[in-house]
Amino acid sequence: MSKLELNKKQKRDSLLESAFALFTSKGIHKTSISDIVEKSGVAKGTFYLYFKDKYDIRNLLIARKASQLFKKADEELVKADISNIFDEVIFLVDNIINQFCEDKSLLAFISKNLSWGIFKTSIINPSDDSDIYFYNIYTRLINRENVNFVDPEIMLFMIIELVSSTCYSAILYSEPVDIEQLKPYLFDNIKSIMKRHLA
Amino acid sequence: MSKLELNKKQKRDSLLESAFALFTSKGIHKTSISDIVEKSGVAKGTFYLYFKDKYDIRNLLIARKASQLFKKADEELVKADISNIFDEVIFLVDNIINQFCEDKSLLAFISKNLSWGIFKTSIINPSDDSDIYFYNIYTRLINRENVNFVDPEIMLFMIIELVSSTCYSAILYSEPVDIEQLKPYLFDNIKSIMKRHLA
Amino acid sequence: MSKLELNKKQKRDSLLESAFALFTSKGIHKTSISDIVEKSGVAKGTFYLYFKDKYDIRNLLIARKASQLFKKADEELVKADISNIFDEVIFLVDNIINQFCEDKSLLAFISKNLSWGIFKTSIINPSDDSDIYFYNIYTRLINRENVNFVDPEIMLFMIIELVSSTCYSAILYSEPVDIEQLKPYLFDNIKSIMKRHLA
Amino acid sequence: MSKLELNKKQKRDSLLESAFALFTSKGIHKTSISDIVEKSGVAKGTFYLYFKDKYDIRNLLIARKASQLFKKADEELVKADISNIFDEVIFLVDNIINQFCEDKSLLAFISKNLSWGIFKTSIINPSDDSDIYFYNIYTRLINRENVNFVDPEIMLFMIIELVSSTCYSAILYSEPVDIEQLKPYLFDNIKSIMKRHLA
DNA sequence: TATGAATGAGGGTTCATTCAT
DNA sequence: CATGAATGAACCCTCATTCAT
């Protein structure tokens, strides 16, 4: 990569990180492009050389941050020695929940914006961009030799939606209970969902 | 009610309905107060006689529309002759899903904005406002003679979050499958959740 | 005075006092007619039955409050046994300054708005309204048997302007010095002005 | 200065002059930012590139206009051959009064807004901005070899307050007398004040 | 006399976008 | 590529005033 190319990548990354910091701290709607470029130390016009608008940068960030989340969880999973697929999924969910607990603004950002469409895109059209990591986990989980799930996509969809929507309320507002109280019920329900999809 | 009082109620209702039409058709963030008053045919200042701002009117609408949804579902439930509480819940969920299918903009509006807090408020602090209907259903369901749920609030929370987040994707985008294909799995999962909470 | 007349006077007084409280606490420009009527507990339209606008009520208040100030000072003067006219004026000025120190918002209100025109009006066209008291003091001071001032009006004008403008800064901001440090200089200057006008 | 820098200065100056013209002709409170930008022929948003709000531009104008006033008076003083400090001060005051007589709107603007604080700032914290000229005059006057004033700041304060408040009424309304009739008394009083402060 | 709902012009301010440099 | 001054439409909100009751 030439020096110029590198410089460009740095500008782009700087804008992405500035936008993320602002989106999570003051919300997307209260973040202006002026805010982003000011934090990045570049000129206003420069923004438009890299991104179409605020929502363009948001979409890129969601995919990137969500993927980092999964990657981290998966790296921990590898270290842990778990053979059972049920336990593996629970482990992943638990790890991700814990990451959210440590960074609540990330949870607010992801939950409000993460849609199944983003996972779907990642599964159908796996990007070689290292940012998109989810596909790896997905394929590994469903291509087990000894376990077969009926409609694994629906199963995954159910789990993701249940986890993300319940955690939002429990972690951010402790409603109806705090996350630690919620976990036993949540994990049981995840297991039920998986059993329901066993061949 | 005096003629003047009646007139006021009509203005307020007109503003609410105009706002709802605009919120569902072009989104809250792209709807301005100018748009709302123009659609209602009143002066801009009039808006502020009835509502604090755009988010005030949004919150009122969510509560009102969500309640209408539950009320309608509950009225149908009464007509149907169902004795089993499991079947009753499924009936309610099914009915509400069907209402959403017929009015997708309502689904988009409610799902994006409905939070557990709204139900919670309705349960804890039942308003005598006829708009808030949810409390009635809730108490009736959990105060059965022959059935006892552990942590009924958590159970309800789980069901509501699961249904609303999965339906959003399935009804509006048929992702990962369309709603009719999703229903069997969804209903099974709801039953699992309920069983998990049986005393 | 009939009961109805009394009621009207009470409304008017209530509006005046509410306006005064608001003018001194948040300033004239940030006080709206809505604020005034709300504080008075009367309807908006009622305001216009008694006053033309905000500035109408302001002018009335300045005259009234300034007069109360002079009246109070003069009442104290009578009690004190002072024969010398120089000392009488100093006494009055000192007393008024002390009143201002005890009610700084009154000072801010009066100083910003008091003009020579208001005294002039009071001198030339003595109102029978008991509110306007300044004329009494003025005539008594200049119609002494044994003392004659040249251009007494100019003399008074000088004194009033010097006192009101210097006190504003000294009392409210202690600039350039606080009022107690200023007094010796101020009183000396007042005496100089008076001497200059001795016949 | 580059062409762009020059252009910016011109825009800023244009806004300042437009604001001054409007403030003096119709008053600050009746002048809107829309008025200012319209008169300047720039877009509304441009105003906010240069000034925070209406009061920001007002403060800048007061300092600038007051300084021009003193500068002009001081330049005339240098031409006149006056050795006596009493006469110098009278000369300056007279010159400034005459400037006010020729531009009454300037008087109205300055008098209503000029506070001791502005002089104070200029004395304590002399700006290298050529706009602020007052400091030069002040130091030159009090640092005489052969004359020493006690509390020169208080002395100046007294003079400035006396002059500005009496002139306002005399020049604009000829109350209680016109400015030419007032001058002898005013100048005598200024001398008295100065004498009072002689060491 | 008294009310207060309704008005709508007009205020200040923001900000995505452009384009000459 | 990068800049950042300039734009001006659009925003929210206030408030003096009116008038039917």
PDB file of N, CA and C in Angstrom, chain A residues 97 100 107 110-112 114 157-173 175-176 179 182 186, chain B residues 111 114-116 157-168:
ATOM      1  N   ILE A  97     -23.138 -10.833  25.896  1.00  0.00           N
ATOM      2  CA  ILE A  97     -23.867 -10.060  26.912  1.00  0.00           C
ATOM      3  C   ILE A  97     -22.884  -9.364  27.848  1.00  0.00           C
ATOM      4  N   PHE A 100     -21.441  -6.394  26.341  1.00  0.00           N
ATOM      5  CA  PHE A 100     -22.416  -5.295  26.354  1.00  0.00           C
ATOM      6  C   PHE A 100     -22.470  -4.631  27.730  1.00  0.00           C
ATOM      7  N   LEU A 107     -23.995  -1.241  23.312  1.00  0.00           N
ATOM      8  CA  LEU A 107     -25.269  -1.974  23.269  1.00  0.00           C
ATOM      9  C   LEU A 107     -26.374  -1.096  22.699  1.00  0.00           C
ATOM     10  N   ILE A 110     -25.744  -0.705  18.917  1.00  0.00           N
ATOM     11  CA  ILE A 110     -25.986  -1.914  18.127  1.00  0.00           C
ATOM     12  C   ILE A 110     -27.456  -2.312  18.128  1.00  0.00           C
ATOM     13  N   SER A 111     -28.050  -2.373  19.305  1.00  0.00           N
ATOM     14  CA  SER A 111     -29.415  -2.879  19.404  1.00  0.00           C
ATOM     15  C   SER A 111     -30.406  -2.041  18.610  1.00  0.00           C
ATOM     16  N   LYS A 112     -30.207  -0.749  18.652  1.00  0.00           N
ATOM     17  CA  LYS A 112     -31.151   0.122  17.953  1.00  0.00           C
ATOM     18  C   LYS A 112     -31.017  -0.006  16.441  1.00  0.00           C
ATOM     19  N   LEU A 114     -29.079  -2.828  14.748  1.00  0.00           N
ATOM     20  CA  LEU A 114     -28.752  -4.124  14.183  1.00  0.00           C
ATOM     21  C   LEU A 114     -30.020  -4.778  13.656  1.00  0.00           C
ATOM     22  N   PHE A 157     -31.999 -16.732  13.876  1.00  0.00           N
ATOM     23  CA  PHE A 157     -32.771 -15.487  13.867  1.00  0.00           C
ATOM     24  C   PHE A 157     -33.518 -15.314  15.180  1.00  0.00           C
ATOM     25  N   MET A 158     -34.181 -16.368  15.594  1.00  0.00           N
ATOM     26  CA  MET A 158     -34.937 -16.328  16.846  1.00  0.00           C
ATOM     27  C   MET A 158     -34.025 -15.992  18.021  1.00  0.00           C
ATOM     28  N   ILE A 159     -32.919 -16.680  18.066  1.00  0.00           N
ATOM     29  CA  ILE A 159     -32.015 -16.479  19.202  1.00  0.00           C
ATOM     30  C   ILE A 159     -31.481 -15.055  19.226  1.00  0.00           C
ATOM     31  N   ILE A 160     -31.041 -14.607  18.076  1.00  0.00           N
ATOM     32  CA  ILE A 160     -30.470 -13.257  18.013  1.00  0.00           C
ATOM     33  C   ILE A 160     -31.504 -12.204  18.401  1.00  0.00           C
ATOM     34  N   GLU A 161     -32.703 -12.345  17.869  1.00  0.00           N
ATOM     35  CA  GLU A 161     -33.724 -11.344  18.172  1.00  0.00           C
ATOM     36  C   GLU A 161     -34.112 -11.377  19.651  1.00  0.00           C
ATOM     37  N   LEU A 162     -34.254 -12.575  20.169  1.00  0.00           N
ATOM     38  CA  LEU A 162     -34.631 -12.680  21.582  1.00  0.00           C
ATOM     39  C   LEU A 162     -33.554 -12.077  22.483  1.00  0.00           C
ATOM     40  N   VAL A 163     -32.333 -12.432  22.197  1.00  0.00           N
ATOM     41  CA  VAL A 163     -31.245 -11.931  23.040  1.00  0.00           C
ATOM     42  C   VAL A 163     -31.122 -10.419  22.934  1.00  0.00           C
ATOM     43  N   SER A 164     -31.079  -9.933  21.702  1.00  0.00           N
ATOM     44  CA  SER A 164     -30.783  -8.505  21.564  1.00  0.00           C
ATOM     45  C   SER A 164     -31.909  -7.649  22.131  1.00  0.00           C
ATOM     46  N   SER A 165     -33.166  -8.077  21.945  1.00  0.00           N
ATOM     47  CA  SER A 165     -34.238  -7.208  22.437  1.00  0.00           C
ATOM     48  C   SER A 165     -34.401  -7.290  23.956  1.00  0.00           C
ATOM     49  N   THR A 166     -34.227  -8.473  24.524  1.00  0.00           N
ATOM     50  CA  THR A 166     -34.378  -8.555  25.984  1.00  0.00           C
ATOM     51  C   THR A 166     -33.198  -7.921  26.717  1.00  0.00           C
ATOM     52  N   CYS A 167     -32.001  -8.080  26.152  1.00  0.00           N
ATOM     53  CA  CYS A 167     -30.827  -7.520  26.826  1.00  0.00           C
ATOM     54  C   CYS A 167     -30.865  -6.004  26.843  1.00  0.00           C
ATOM     55  N   TYR A 168     -31.355  -5.443  25.787  1.00  0.00           N
ATOM     56  CA  TYR A 168     -31.428  -3.988  25.717  1.00  0.00           C
ATOM     57  C   TYR A 168     -32.095  -3.422  26.965  1.00  0.00           C
ATOM     58  N   SER A 169     -33.248  -3.951  27.252  1.00  0.00           N
ATOM     59  CA  SER A 169     -34.013  -3.459  28.392  1.00  0.00           C
ATOM     60  C   SER A 169     -33.361  -3.841  29.729  1.00  0.00           C
ATOM     61  N   ALA A 170     -32.895  -5.081  29.784  1.00  0.00           N
ATOM     62  CA  ALA A 170     -32.361  -5.561  31.074  1.00  0.00           C
ATOM     63  C   ALA A 170     -31.041  -4.878  31.435  1.00  0.00           C
ATOM     64  N   ILE A 171     -30.168  -4.739  30.463  1.00  0.00           N
ATOM     65  CA  ILE A 171     -28.853  -4.152  30.771  1.00  0.00           C
ATOM     66  C   ILE A 171     -28.950  -2.644  30.975  1.00  0.00           C
ATOM     67  N   LEU A 172     -29.662  -1.986  30.085  1.00  0.00           N
ATOM     68  CA  LEU A 172     -29.684  -0.520  30.172  1.00  0.00           C
ATOM     69  C   LEU A 172     -30.601   0.002  31.273  1.00  0.00           C
ATOM     70  N   TYR A 173     -31.720  -0.673  31.484  1.00  0.00           N
ATOM     71  CA  TYR A 173     -32.691  -0.124  32.454  1.00  0.00           C
ATOM     72  C   TYR A 173     -33.014  -1.077  33.604  1.00  0.00           C
ATOM     73  N   GLU A 175     -34.834  -3.534  33.479  1.00  0.00           N
ATOM     74  CA  GLU A 175     -36.268  -3.760  33.372  1.00  0.00           C
ATOM     75  C   GLU A 175     -36.554  -4.981  32.532  1.00  0.00           C
ATOM     76  N   PRO A 176     -37.377  -5.894  32.919  1.00  0.00           N
ATOM     77  CA  PRO A 176     -38.107  -5.955  34.190  1.00  0.00           C
ATOM     78  C   PRO A 176     -37.229  -6.410  35.347  1.00  0.00           C
ATOM     79  N   ILE A 179     -29.807  -7.926  34.329  1.00  0.00           N
ATOM     80  CA  ILE A 179     -29.390  -8.960  33.376  1.00  0.00           C
ATOM     81  C   ILE A 179     -29.023 -10.276  34.055  1.00  0.00           C
ATOM     82  N   LEU A 182     -31.985 -12.179  34.676  1.00  0.00           N
ATOM     83  CA  LEU A 182     -32.638 -12.598  33.431  1.00  0.00           C
ATOM     84  C   LEU A 182     -31.957 -13.812  32.802  1.00  0.00           C
ATOM     85  N   LEU A 186     -33.296 -16.688  30.146  1.00  0.00           N
ATOM     86  CA  LEU A 186     -32.897 -16.473  28.755  1.00  0.00           C
ATOM     87  C   LEU A 186     -32.174 -17.695  28.213  1.00  0.00           C
TER      88      LEU A 186
ATOM     89  N   SER B 111     -43.233  -1.141  16.670  1.00  0.00           N
ATOM     90  CA  SER B 111     -42.035  -1.928  16.996  1.00  0.00           C
ATOM     91  C   SER B 111     -40.835  -1.050  17.275  1.00  0.00           C
ATOM     92  N   LEU B 114     -42.067   0.872  20.773  1.00  0.00           N
ATOM     93  CA  LEU B 114     -42.645   0.259  21.951  1.00  0.00           C
ATOM     94  C   LEU B 114     -41.540  -0.288  22.845  1.00  0.00           C
ATOM     95  N   SER B 115     -41.558   0.111  24.065  1.00  0.00           N
ATOM     96  CA  SER B 115     -40.572  -0.446  24.979  1.00  0.00           C
ATOM     97  C   SER B 115     -41.307  -1.102  26.138  1.00  0.00           C
ATOM     98  N   TRP B 116     -40.571  -1.936  26.820  1.00  0.00           N
ATOM     99  CA  TRP B 116     -41.161  -2.617  27.964  1.00  0.00           C
ATOM    100  C   TRP B 116     -41.674  -1.601  28.975  1.00  0.00           C
ATOM    101  N   PHE B 157     -42.522 -10.354  29.464  1.00  0.00           N
ATOM    102  CA  PHE B 157     -41.464  -9.569  28.838  1.00  0.00           C
ATOM    103  C   PHE B 157     -40.800 -10.354  27.710  1.00  0.00           C
ATOM    104  N   MET B 158     -40.445 -11.586  28.006  1.00  0.00           N
ATOM    105  CA  MET B 158     -39.810 -12.453  27.010  1.00  0.00           C
ATOM    106  C   MET B 158     -40.699 -12.617  25.770  1.00  0.00           C
ATOM    107  N   ILE B 159     -41.950 -12.903  26.027  1.00  0.00           N
ATOM    108  CA  ILE B 159     -42.868 -13.150  24.912  1.00  0.00           C
ATOM    109  C   ILE B 159     -43.016 -11.897  24.047  1.00  0.00           C
ATOM    110  N   ILE B 160     -43.249 -10.788  24.711  1.00  0.00           N
ATOM    111  CA  ILE B 160     -43.445  -9.552  23.960  1.00  0.00           C
ATOM    112  C   ILE B 160     -42.205  -9.189  23.145  1.00  0.00           C
ATOM    113  N   GLU B 161     -41.051  -9.304  23.754  1.00  0.00           N
ATOM    114  CA  GLU B 161     -39.833  -8.946  23.032  1.00  0.00           C
ATOM    115  C   GLU B 161     -39.588  -9.891  21.859  1.00  0.00           C
ATOM    116  N   LEU B 162     -39.796 -11.186  22.113  1.00  0.00           N
ATOM    117  CA  LEU B 162     -39.573 -12.153  21.040  1.00  0.00           C
ATOM    118  C   LEU B 162     -40.519 -11.904  19.869  1.00  0.00           C
ATOM    119  N   VAL B 163     -41.779 -11.715  20.197  1.00  0.00           N
ATOM    120  CA  VAL B 163     -42.770 -11.529  19.132  1.00  0.00           C
ATOM    121  C   VAL B 163     -42.503 -10.241  18.363  1.00  0.00           C
ATOM    122  N   SER B 164     -42.316  -9.160  19.098  1.00  0.00           N
ATOM    123  CA  SER B 164     -42.229  -7.896  18.386  1.00  0.00           C
ATOM    124  C   SER B 164     -40.968  -7.810  17.529  1.00  0.00           C
ATOM    125  N   SER B 165     -39.858  -8.359  18.022  1.00  0.00           N
ATOM    126  CA  SER B 165     -38.649  -8.216  17.215  1.00  0.00           C
ATOM    127  C   SER B 165     -38.631  -9.175  16.026  1.00  0.00           C
ATOM    128  N   THR B 166     -39.144 -10.368  16.217  1.00  0.00           N
ATOM    129  CA  THR B 166     -39.127 -11.294  15.072  1.00  0.00           C
ATOM    130  C   THR B 166     -40.158 -10.905  14.017  1.00  0.00           C
ATOM    131  N   CYS B 167     -41.319 -10.445  14.461  1.00  0.00           N
ATOM    132  CA  CYS B 167     -42.362 -10.080  13.501  1.00  0.00           C
ATOM    133  C   CYS B 167     -41.949  -8.900  12.645  1.00  0.00           C
ATOM    134  N   TYR B 168     -41.227  -7.990  13.245  1.00  0.00           N
ATOM    135  CA  TYR B 168     -40.799  -6.807  12.506  1.00  0.00           C
ATOM    136  C   TYR B 168     -40.102  -7.229  11.221  1.00  0.00           C
TER     137      TYR B 168
END
